[in-house]
XYZ file of C-alpha atoms in Angstrom:
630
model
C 92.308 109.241 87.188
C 92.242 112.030 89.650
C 95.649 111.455 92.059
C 94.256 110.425 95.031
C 92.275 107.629 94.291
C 94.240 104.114 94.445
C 92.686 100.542 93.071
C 93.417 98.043 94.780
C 92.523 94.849 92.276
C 92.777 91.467 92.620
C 93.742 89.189 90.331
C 91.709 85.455 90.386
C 88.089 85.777 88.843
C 88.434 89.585 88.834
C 91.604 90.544 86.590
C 90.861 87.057 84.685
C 88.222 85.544 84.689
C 89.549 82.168 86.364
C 90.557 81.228 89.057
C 94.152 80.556 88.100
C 95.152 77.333 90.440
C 92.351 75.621 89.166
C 93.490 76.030 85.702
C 96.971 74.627 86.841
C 94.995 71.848 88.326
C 93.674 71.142 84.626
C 97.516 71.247 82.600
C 99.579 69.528 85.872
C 96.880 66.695 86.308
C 96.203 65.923 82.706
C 97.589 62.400 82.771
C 96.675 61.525 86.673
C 94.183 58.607 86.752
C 92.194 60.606 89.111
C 92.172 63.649 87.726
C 88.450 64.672 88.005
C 88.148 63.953 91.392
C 91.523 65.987 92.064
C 89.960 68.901 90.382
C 86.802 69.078 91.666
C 88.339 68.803 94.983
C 90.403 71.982 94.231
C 87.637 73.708 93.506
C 85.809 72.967 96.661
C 88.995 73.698 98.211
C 88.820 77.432 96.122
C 85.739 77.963 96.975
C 85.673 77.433 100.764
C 88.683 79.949 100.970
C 87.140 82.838 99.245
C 83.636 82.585 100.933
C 85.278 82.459 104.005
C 84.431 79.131 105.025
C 88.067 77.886 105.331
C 90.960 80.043 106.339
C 93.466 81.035 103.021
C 96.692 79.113 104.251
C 95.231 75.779 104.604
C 93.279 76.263 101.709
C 96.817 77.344 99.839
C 98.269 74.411 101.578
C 95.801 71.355 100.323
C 95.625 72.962 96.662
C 99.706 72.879 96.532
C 99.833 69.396 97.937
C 97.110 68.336 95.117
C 98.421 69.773 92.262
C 102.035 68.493 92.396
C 103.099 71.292 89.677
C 106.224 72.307 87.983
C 107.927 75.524 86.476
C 107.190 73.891 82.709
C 103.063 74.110 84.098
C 103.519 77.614 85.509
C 104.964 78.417 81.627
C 102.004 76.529 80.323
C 99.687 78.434 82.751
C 100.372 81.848 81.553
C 99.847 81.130 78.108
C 96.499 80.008 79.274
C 95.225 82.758 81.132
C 96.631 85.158 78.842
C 93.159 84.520 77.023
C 91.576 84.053 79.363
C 91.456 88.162 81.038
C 88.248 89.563 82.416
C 86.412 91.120 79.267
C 85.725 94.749 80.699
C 89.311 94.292 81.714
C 90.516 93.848 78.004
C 87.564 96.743 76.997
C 89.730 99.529 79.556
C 93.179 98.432 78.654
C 94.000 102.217 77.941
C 92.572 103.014 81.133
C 94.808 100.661 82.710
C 97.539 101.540 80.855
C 97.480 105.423 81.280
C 96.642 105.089 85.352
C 98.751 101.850 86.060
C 100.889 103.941 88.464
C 97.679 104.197 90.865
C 96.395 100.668 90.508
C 98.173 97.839 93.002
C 97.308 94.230 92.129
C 97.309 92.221 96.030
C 96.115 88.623 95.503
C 96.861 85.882 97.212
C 97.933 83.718 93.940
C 101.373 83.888 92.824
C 103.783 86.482 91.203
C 105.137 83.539 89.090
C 102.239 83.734 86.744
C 100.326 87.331 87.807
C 103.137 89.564 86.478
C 102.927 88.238 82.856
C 99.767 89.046 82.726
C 99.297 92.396 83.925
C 102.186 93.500 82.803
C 100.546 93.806 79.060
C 98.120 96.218 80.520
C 100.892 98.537 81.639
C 101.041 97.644 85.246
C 104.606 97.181 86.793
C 105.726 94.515 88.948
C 106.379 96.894 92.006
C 102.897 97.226 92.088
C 102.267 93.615 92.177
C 101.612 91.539 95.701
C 101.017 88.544 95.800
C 102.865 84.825 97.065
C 106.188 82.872 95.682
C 106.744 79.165 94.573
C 109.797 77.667 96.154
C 111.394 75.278 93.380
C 113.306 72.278 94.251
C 116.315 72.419 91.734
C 114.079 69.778 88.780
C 111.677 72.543 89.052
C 108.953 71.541 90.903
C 107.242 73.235 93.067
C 107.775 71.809 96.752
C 106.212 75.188 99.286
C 105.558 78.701 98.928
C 107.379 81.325 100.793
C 105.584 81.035 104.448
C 107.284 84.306 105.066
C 105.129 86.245 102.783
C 102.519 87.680 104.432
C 99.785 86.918 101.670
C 100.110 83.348 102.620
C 99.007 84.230 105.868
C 95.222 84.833 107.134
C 94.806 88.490 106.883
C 97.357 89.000 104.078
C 95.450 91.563 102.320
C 94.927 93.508 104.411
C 98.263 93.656 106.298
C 100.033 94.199 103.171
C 97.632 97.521 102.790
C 98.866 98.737 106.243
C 101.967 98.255 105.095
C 102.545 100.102 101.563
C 100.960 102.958 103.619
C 99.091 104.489 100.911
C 97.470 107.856 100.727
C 94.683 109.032 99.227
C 91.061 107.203 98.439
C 91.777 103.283 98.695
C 88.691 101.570 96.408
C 89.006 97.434 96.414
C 87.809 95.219 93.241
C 87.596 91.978 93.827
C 85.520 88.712 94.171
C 86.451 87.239 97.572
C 85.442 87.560 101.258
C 89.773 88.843 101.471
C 88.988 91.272 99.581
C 85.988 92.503 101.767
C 88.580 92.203 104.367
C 90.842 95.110 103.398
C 87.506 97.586 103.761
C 86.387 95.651 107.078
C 89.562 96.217 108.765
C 88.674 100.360 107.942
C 91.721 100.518 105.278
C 90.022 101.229 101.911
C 87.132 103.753 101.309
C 84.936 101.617 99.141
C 84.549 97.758 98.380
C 83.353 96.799 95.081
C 81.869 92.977 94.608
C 83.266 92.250 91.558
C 80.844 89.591 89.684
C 81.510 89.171 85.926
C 82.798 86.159 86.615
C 81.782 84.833 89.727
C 79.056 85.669 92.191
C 79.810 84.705 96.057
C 76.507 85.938 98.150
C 78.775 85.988 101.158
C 80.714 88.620 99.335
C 78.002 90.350 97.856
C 76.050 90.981 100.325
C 78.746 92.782 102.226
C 79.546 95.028 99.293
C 79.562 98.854 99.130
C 78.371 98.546 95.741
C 78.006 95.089 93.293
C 80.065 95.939 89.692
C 79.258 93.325 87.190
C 81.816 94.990 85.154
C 84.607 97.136 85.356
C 82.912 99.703 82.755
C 80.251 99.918 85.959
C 82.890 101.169 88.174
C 84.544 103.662 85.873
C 80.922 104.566 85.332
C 80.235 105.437 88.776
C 83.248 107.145 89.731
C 83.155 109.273 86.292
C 86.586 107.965 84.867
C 84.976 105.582 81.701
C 86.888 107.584 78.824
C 86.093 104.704 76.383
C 82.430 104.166 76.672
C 80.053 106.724 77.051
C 77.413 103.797 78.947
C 78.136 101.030 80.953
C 77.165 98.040 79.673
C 76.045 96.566 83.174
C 73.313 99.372 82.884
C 72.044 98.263 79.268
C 69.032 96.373 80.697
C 67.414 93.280 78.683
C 64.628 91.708 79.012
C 64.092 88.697 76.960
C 60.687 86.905 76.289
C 59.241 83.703 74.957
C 61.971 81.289 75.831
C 64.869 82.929 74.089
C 67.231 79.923 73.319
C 69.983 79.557 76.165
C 72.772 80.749 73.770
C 71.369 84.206 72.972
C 70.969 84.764 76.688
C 74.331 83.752 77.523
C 75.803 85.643 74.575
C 73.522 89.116 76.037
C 75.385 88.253 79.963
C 78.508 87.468 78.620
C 79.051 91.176 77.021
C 77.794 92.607 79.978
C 74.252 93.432 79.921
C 71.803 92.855 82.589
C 69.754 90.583 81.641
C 65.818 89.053 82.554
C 64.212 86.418 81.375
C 60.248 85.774 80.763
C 59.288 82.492 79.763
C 56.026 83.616 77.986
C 55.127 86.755 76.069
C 53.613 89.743 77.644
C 50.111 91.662 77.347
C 50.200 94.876 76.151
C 49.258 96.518 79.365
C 52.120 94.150 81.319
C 54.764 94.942 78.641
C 54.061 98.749 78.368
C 54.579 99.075 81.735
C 58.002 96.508 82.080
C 59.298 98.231 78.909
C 60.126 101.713 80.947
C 63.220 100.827 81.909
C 64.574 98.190 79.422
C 67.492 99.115 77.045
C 67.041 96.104 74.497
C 64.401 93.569 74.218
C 63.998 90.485 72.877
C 61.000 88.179 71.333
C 59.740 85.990 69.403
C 56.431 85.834 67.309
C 53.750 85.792 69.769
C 54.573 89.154 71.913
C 53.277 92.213 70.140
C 55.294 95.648 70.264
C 52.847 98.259 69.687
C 52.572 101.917 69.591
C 51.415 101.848 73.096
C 54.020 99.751 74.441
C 56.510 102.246 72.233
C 55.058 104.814 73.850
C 56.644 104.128 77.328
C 59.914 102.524 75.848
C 62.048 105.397 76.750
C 65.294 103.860 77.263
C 64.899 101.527 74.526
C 67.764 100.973 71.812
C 66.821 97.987 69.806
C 64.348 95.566 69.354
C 65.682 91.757 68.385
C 62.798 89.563 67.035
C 64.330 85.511 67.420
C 62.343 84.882 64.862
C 61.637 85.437 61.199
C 58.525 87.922 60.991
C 58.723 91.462 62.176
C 54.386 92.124 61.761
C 54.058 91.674 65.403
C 56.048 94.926 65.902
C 55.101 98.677 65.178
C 57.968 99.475 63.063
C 56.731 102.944 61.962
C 56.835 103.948 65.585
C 60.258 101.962 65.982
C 61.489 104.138 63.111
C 59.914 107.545 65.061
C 62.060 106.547 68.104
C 65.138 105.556 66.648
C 64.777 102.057 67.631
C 66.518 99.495 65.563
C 64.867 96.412 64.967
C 66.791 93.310 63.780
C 65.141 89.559 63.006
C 67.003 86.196 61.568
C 65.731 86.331 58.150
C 67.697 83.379 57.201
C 68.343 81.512 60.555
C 65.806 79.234 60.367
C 64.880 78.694 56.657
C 66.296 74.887 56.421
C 63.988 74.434 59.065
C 61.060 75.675 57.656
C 61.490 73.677 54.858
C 61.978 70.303 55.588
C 58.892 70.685 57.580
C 56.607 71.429 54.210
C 58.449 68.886 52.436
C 57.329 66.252 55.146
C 53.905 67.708 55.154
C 53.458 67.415 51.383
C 54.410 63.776 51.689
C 52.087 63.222 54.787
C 49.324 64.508 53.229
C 49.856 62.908 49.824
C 49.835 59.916 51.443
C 47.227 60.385 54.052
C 50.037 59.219 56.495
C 47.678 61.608 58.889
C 44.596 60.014 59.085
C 45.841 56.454 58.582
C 48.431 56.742 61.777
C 45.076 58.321 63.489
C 43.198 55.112 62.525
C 46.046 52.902 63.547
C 45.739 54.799 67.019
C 42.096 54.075 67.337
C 42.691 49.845 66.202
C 41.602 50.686 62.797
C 43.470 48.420 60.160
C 42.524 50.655 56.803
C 45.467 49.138 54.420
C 44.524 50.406 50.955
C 45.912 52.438 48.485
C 43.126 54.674 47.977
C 43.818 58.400 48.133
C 47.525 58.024 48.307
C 49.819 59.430 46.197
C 53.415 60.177 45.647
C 54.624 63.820 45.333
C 56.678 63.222 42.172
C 55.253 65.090 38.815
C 53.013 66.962 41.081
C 52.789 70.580 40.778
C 53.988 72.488 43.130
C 52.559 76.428 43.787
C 54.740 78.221 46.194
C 53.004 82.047 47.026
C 55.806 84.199 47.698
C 59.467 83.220 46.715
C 61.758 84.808 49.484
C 64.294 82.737 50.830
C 62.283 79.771 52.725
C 59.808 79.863 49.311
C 62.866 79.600 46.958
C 64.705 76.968 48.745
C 61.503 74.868 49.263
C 61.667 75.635 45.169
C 64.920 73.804 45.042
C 64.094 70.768 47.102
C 60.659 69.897 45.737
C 62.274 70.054 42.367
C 65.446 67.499 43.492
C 62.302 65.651 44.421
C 61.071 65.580 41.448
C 58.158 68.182 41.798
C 56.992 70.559 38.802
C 57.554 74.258 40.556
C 55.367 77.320 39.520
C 54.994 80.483 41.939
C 54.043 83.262 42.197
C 55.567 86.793 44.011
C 54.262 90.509 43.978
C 57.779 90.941 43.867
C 59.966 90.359 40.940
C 62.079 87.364 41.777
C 64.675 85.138 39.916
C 63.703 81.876 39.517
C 66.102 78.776 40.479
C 66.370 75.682 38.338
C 63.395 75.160 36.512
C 60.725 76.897 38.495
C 58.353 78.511 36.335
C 57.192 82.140 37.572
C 53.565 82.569 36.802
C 51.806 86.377 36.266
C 49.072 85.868 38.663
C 48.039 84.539 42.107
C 44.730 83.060 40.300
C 46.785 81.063 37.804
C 49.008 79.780 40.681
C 45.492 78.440 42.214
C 44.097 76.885 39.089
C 47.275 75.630 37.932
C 49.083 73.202 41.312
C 47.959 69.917 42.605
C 49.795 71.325 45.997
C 49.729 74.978 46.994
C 52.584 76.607 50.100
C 52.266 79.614 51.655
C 55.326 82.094 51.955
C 54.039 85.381 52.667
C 55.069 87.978 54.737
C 53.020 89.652 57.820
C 51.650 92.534 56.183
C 48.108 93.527 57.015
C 47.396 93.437 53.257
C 47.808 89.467 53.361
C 45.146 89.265 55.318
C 43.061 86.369 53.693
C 44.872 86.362 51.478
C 43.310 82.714 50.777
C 39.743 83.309 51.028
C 36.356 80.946 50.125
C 36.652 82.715 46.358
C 40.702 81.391 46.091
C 40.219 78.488 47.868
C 36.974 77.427 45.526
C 39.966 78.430 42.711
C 42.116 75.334 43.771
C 41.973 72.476 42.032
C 39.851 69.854 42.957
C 41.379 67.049 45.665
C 44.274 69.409 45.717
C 46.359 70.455 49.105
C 47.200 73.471 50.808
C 49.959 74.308 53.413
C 50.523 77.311 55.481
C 53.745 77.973 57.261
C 53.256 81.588 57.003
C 51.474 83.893 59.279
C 48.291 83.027 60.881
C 45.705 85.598 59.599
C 46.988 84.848 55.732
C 44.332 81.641 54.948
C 40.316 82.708 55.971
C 40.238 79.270 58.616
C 36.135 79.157 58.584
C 36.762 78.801 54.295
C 39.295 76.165 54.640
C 37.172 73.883 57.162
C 34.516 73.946 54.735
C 36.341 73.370 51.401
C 37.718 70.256 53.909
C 34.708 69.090 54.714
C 33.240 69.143 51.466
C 36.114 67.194 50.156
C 36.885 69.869 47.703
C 40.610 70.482 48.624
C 42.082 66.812 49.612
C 43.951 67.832 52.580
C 45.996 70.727 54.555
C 48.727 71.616 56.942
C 48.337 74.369 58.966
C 50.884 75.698 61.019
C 50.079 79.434 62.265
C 46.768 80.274 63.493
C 44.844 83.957 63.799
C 44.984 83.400 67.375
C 47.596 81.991 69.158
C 47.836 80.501 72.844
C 50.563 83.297 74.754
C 52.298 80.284 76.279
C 52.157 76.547 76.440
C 49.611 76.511 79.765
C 46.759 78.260 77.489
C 44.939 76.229 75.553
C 44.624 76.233 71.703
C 40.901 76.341 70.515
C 40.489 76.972 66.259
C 37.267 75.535 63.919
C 39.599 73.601 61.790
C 40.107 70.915 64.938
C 39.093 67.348 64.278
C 39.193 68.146 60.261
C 40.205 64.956 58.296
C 43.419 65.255 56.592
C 44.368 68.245 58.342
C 47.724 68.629 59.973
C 47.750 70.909 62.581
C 50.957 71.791 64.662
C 52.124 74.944 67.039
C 53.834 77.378 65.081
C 57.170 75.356 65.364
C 57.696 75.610 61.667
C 61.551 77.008 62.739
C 61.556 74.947 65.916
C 64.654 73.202 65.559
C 67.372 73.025 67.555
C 69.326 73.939 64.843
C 67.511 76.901 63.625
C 66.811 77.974 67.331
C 70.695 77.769 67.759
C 71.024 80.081 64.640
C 68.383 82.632 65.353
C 70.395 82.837 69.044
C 73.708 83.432 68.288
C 72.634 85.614 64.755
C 70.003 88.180 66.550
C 72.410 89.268 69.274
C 75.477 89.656 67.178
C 73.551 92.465 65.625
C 72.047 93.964 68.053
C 75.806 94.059 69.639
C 77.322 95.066 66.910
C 74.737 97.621 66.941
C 75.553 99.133 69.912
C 79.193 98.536 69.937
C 79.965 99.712 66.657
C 76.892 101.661 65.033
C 75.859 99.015 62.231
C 72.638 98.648 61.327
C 73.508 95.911 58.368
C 70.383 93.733 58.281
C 68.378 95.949 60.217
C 64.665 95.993 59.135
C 64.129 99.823 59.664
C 66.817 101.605 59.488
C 68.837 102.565 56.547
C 71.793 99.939 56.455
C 75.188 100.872 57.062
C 77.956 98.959 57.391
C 81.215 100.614 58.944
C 84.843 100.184 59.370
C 86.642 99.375 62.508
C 87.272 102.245 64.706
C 90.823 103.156 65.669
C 91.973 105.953 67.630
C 89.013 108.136 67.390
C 85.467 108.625 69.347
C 82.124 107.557 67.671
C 79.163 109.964 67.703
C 75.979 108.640 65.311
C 72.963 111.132 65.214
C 69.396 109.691 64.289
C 66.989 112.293 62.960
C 63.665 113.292 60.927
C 64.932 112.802 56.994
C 64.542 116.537 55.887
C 67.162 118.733 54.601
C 70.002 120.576 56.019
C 70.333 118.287 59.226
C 73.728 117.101 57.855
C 75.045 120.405 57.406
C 74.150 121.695 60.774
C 75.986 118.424 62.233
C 79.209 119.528 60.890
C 78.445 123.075 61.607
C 78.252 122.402 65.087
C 81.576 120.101 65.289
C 83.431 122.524 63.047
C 81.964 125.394 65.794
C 83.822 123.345 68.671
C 86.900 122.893 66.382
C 86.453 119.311 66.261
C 87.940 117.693 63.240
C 85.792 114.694 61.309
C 87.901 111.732 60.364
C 84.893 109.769 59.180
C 81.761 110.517 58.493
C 78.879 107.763 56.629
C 75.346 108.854 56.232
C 72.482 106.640 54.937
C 68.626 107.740 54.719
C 65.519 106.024 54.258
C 61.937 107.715 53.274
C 61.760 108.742 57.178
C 65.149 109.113 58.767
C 68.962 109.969 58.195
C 71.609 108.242 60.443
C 74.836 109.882 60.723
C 78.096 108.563 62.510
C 80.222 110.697 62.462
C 84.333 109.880 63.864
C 86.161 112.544 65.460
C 89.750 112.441 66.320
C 89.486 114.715 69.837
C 87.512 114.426 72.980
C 84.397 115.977 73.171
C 82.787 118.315 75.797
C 79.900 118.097 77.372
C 78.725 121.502 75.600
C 78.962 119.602 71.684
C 76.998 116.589 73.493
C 74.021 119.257 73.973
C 74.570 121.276 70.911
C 73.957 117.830 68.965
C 71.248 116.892 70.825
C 69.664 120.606 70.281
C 69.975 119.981 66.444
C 66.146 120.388 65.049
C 64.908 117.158 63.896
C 67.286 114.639 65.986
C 65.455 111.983 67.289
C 68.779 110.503 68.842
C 71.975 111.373 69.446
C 74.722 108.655 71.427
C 78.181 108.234 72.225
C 80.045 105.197 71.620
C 83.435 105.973 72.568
């Protein structure tokens, strides 16, 4: 940090991410009969004082006189917010560290329980303001010291006048006090701090709004760690992404929108220009076109299973890594064919129809049970071999049938062609992947293969089963019954409605492509798809990634991260270290994985780098990306 710029940084919802009397409120009124009204009313209290609306001292004064702490609490307290430090704060701890000498925490909380704290990120108690508890001699806390001027209106920014500082004064913080110090024409620059919290009274009188501290490194070129703040990573997040993968995206710092339904291709190409990440789920297709404006784009994070709806080829071309939940929701899937082999075995279906309509059709006629039925699964990835495993346990015969050579579990029989699969099963599942050469896969000439009075399912992809074929073998009673789950065309959203041939045929289960549409498997797919993409970007792993060659690396200690993405062709590698060894930068790590159409390098160096090896890297013929991560 250049000498003559001074942070001023508060400490409540800025330095931590709490505000730190509140917390006290939590550990001294644990055991009070009242306790949630006391605590809500200390957070009215909080609130009212740093919007403005009351004035600090007799906000200090009814908090005090409400929490009834001690010296034990304050002890208990620090522990607390120990974990409980801003995240970008914990991110720049060698940044604090190596400029503490220019960085003054002035809060109007208490040196009893500030100095603790910032004292592990190098910053010495001289250069902490803030208020004192007077004790009585049991240790509880009976005043504060009235004398102080930070528990008096104004504090703030008296205490500024005061250390007489020279130099460029920049403010973080969260409160209207804090706006204050800049008001009163004593700091340079006030930055809204809102990782935490967001006051609009606050905002809106902000120089400039930092949702992280990486953003104000960033904009005042001191951010030695990361080469990007995350607060400029943009995300945009369609289809009802569950809650948790949003929160998870905000909580590390990303900017984050949300659609509720998937996007066109024309609306999406043109939202994609400026989006970092994004998000969807099955219905939204990425195509070349949309790729095509996706400048800024990093990774791609399907919430789903199925990747088909996205151009991976041009993904690939861009250096865009894509990442699904291959396993997430597999249970899910599941237990929904087991239930919709028994349905239809049973023509639960049509009876609970009847029942609907005041028909009373009690006979046994039709109905069967599912044990020492045969069982054909068509493709035996994970949801096809663990529906293998139950059917069996229920005491199905299992057969199936893969393009793929795959192990079977327990006593599933692998048979050598799709035709034998057809003539062979009483009950046929579909397990297939997106490709385009599933299309039909299940066609009038298959379909007329099936056994007669015999039932298929598919919980696949849409286009896989020829719909017009499967009506008629229906109607013409020659297969018994189906369950169809994922349709050619799908509505966008839930306000579109669903129109399809096979509507109104007997026997036939039809439901919404919620196959995986648990909570449980929605909860998965949320916390799973953004821990990659994360990790991703945080660390350069592409483990599980669908498209680019999978590395997984070691943690990073002491060094700076560069990973180069480029065409797969010969001599790239070479010219990497060529360059690095040209700069006399020395490789302490280096891991390189290829697939048929690209290499990815990262490459750890144990010296800063200068803006002329950023270039020269860039320059190399045949990159397709080059980034920084430290």
């Amino acid at each position: 940090m250049a000498s003559n710029k001074k942070f001023i940084i508060d400490f409540d919802s800025t330095f931590t991410q709490v505000e730190a009397l509140d917390v006290l409120g939590e550990i001294s009124l644990k055991n009070d009969p009242n306790k949630a009204e006391k605590l809500q009313a200390i957070k009215d209290i909080t609130d009212k004082g740093m919007d403005g609306s009351l004035n600090f001292r007799q906000s200090l004064e009814q908090r005090l006189e409400i929490l009834e702490a001690s010296k034990p609490q304050i002890e208990a307290l620090v522990e607390t917010l120990k974990s409980k430090v801003s995240k970008s704060f914990k991110r720049n701890k060698e940044f604090l560290e190596e400029n503490a000498g220019d960085i003054i925490i002035i809060s109007n909380g208490f040196r009893d329980f500030i100095c603790p704290i910032v004292e592990e990120y190098g910053i010495k108690p001289e250069n902490v303001f803030a208020n004192d508890f007077i004790y009585d001699e049991s240790g509880k806390i009976i005043d504060f010291n009235r004398e102080n001027v930070l528990s008096k209106n104004g504090g703030k920014s008296e205490t500024i006048k005061r250390l007489n500082l020279e130099g460029d004064i920049y403010v973080i913080g969260d409160g209207y006090t804090d706006y204050e110090i800049k008001a009163s024409g004593l700091a340079n620059k006030f930055y809204a701090f809102t990782e935490n919290v967001a006051r609009s009274k606050v905002t809106a009188k902000a120089d400039h709004i930092a949702p992280s501290l990486d953003e104000i490194l960033y904009v005042n070129k001191m951010n030695k760690k990361f080469s990007y703040p995350k607060s400029r990573i943009n995300v945009l997040l369609l289809e009802n992404i569950h809650p948790i993968g949003v929160e998870l995206m905000k909580q590390e710092g990303y900017n984050v929108e949300e659609i509720s339904s998937a996007l066109s291709e024309e609306e999406l190409a043109e939202k994609i220009k400026n989006v970092s990440i994004l998000g969807i789920r099955s219905k939204t297709n990425v195509t070349k076109k949309v790729l095509e404006n996706a400048n800024r784009l990093i990774s791609i994070g399907a919430f789903c299973i199925g990747t088909n709806q996205i151009d991976l080829d041009t993904c690939t071309k861009k250096g865009i890594a894509v990442f699904n939940a291959p396993f997430s929701n597999t249970r899910s899937v599941v237990e929904m064919a087991i239930a919709e082999i028994i349905f239809l075995m049973r023509n639960f279906h049509d009876k609970s129809l009847g029942m609907h309509q005041g028909k009373w059709d009690k006979s046994a006629t039709g109905s069967y049970e599912i044990r020492g039925k045969k069982l054909g699964i068509i493709g035996y990835g994970n949801i096809g071999a663990q529906l293998s495993v139950l059917a069996e346990n229920m005491g199905m015969d299992v057969y199936y049938y893969d393009v793929i050579e795959k192990l079977a579990l327990g006593n599933a029989t692998k048979l050598e062609s799709l035709d034998e699969l057809l003539l062979t099963c009483d009950v046929i599942s579909l397990h297939v992947d997106g490709r385009k050469d599933n299309k039909n896969l299940i066609d009038a000439a298959k379909i007329a293969l099936m056994k007669k009075g015999s039932y298929l399912l598919n919980l696949s992809r849409g286009h896989v089963v020829d719909i017009k074929a499967l009506k008629a073998a229906l109607d013409s009673g020659h297969i018994a019954g189906a369950a169809v789950d994922v349709f050619p065309e799908e509505p966008k959203n839930n306000s579109e409605p669903f129109v399809s041939e096979i509507i109104g045929t007997r026997n036939t289960i039809l439901t919404p492509h919620i196959g995986g549409s648990t909570s449980e498997a929605q909860v998965n797919i949320a916390k799973f798809v953004p821990g990659k993409i994360m990790e991703y970007i945080n660390t350069g792993n592409t483990y599980n990634s669908v498209n680019f060659p999978n590395i997984q690396l070691p943690f990073l200690k002491d060094a700076h991260r560069l990973i180069h993405i480029h065409q797969n062709e010969p001599g790239v590698m070479a010219k990497i270290n060529q360059c690095l060894a040209k700069h006399e930068i020395n490789i302490v790590g280096q891991y390189l994985k290829t697939n048929e159409d690209i290499g990815y390098v990262i490459t750890d160096i144990d010296k800063a780098y200068s803006p002329e090896v950023i270039d020269a890297m860039k320059d190399i013929p045949g990159t397709i990306r080059f980034r920084v991560l430290y």
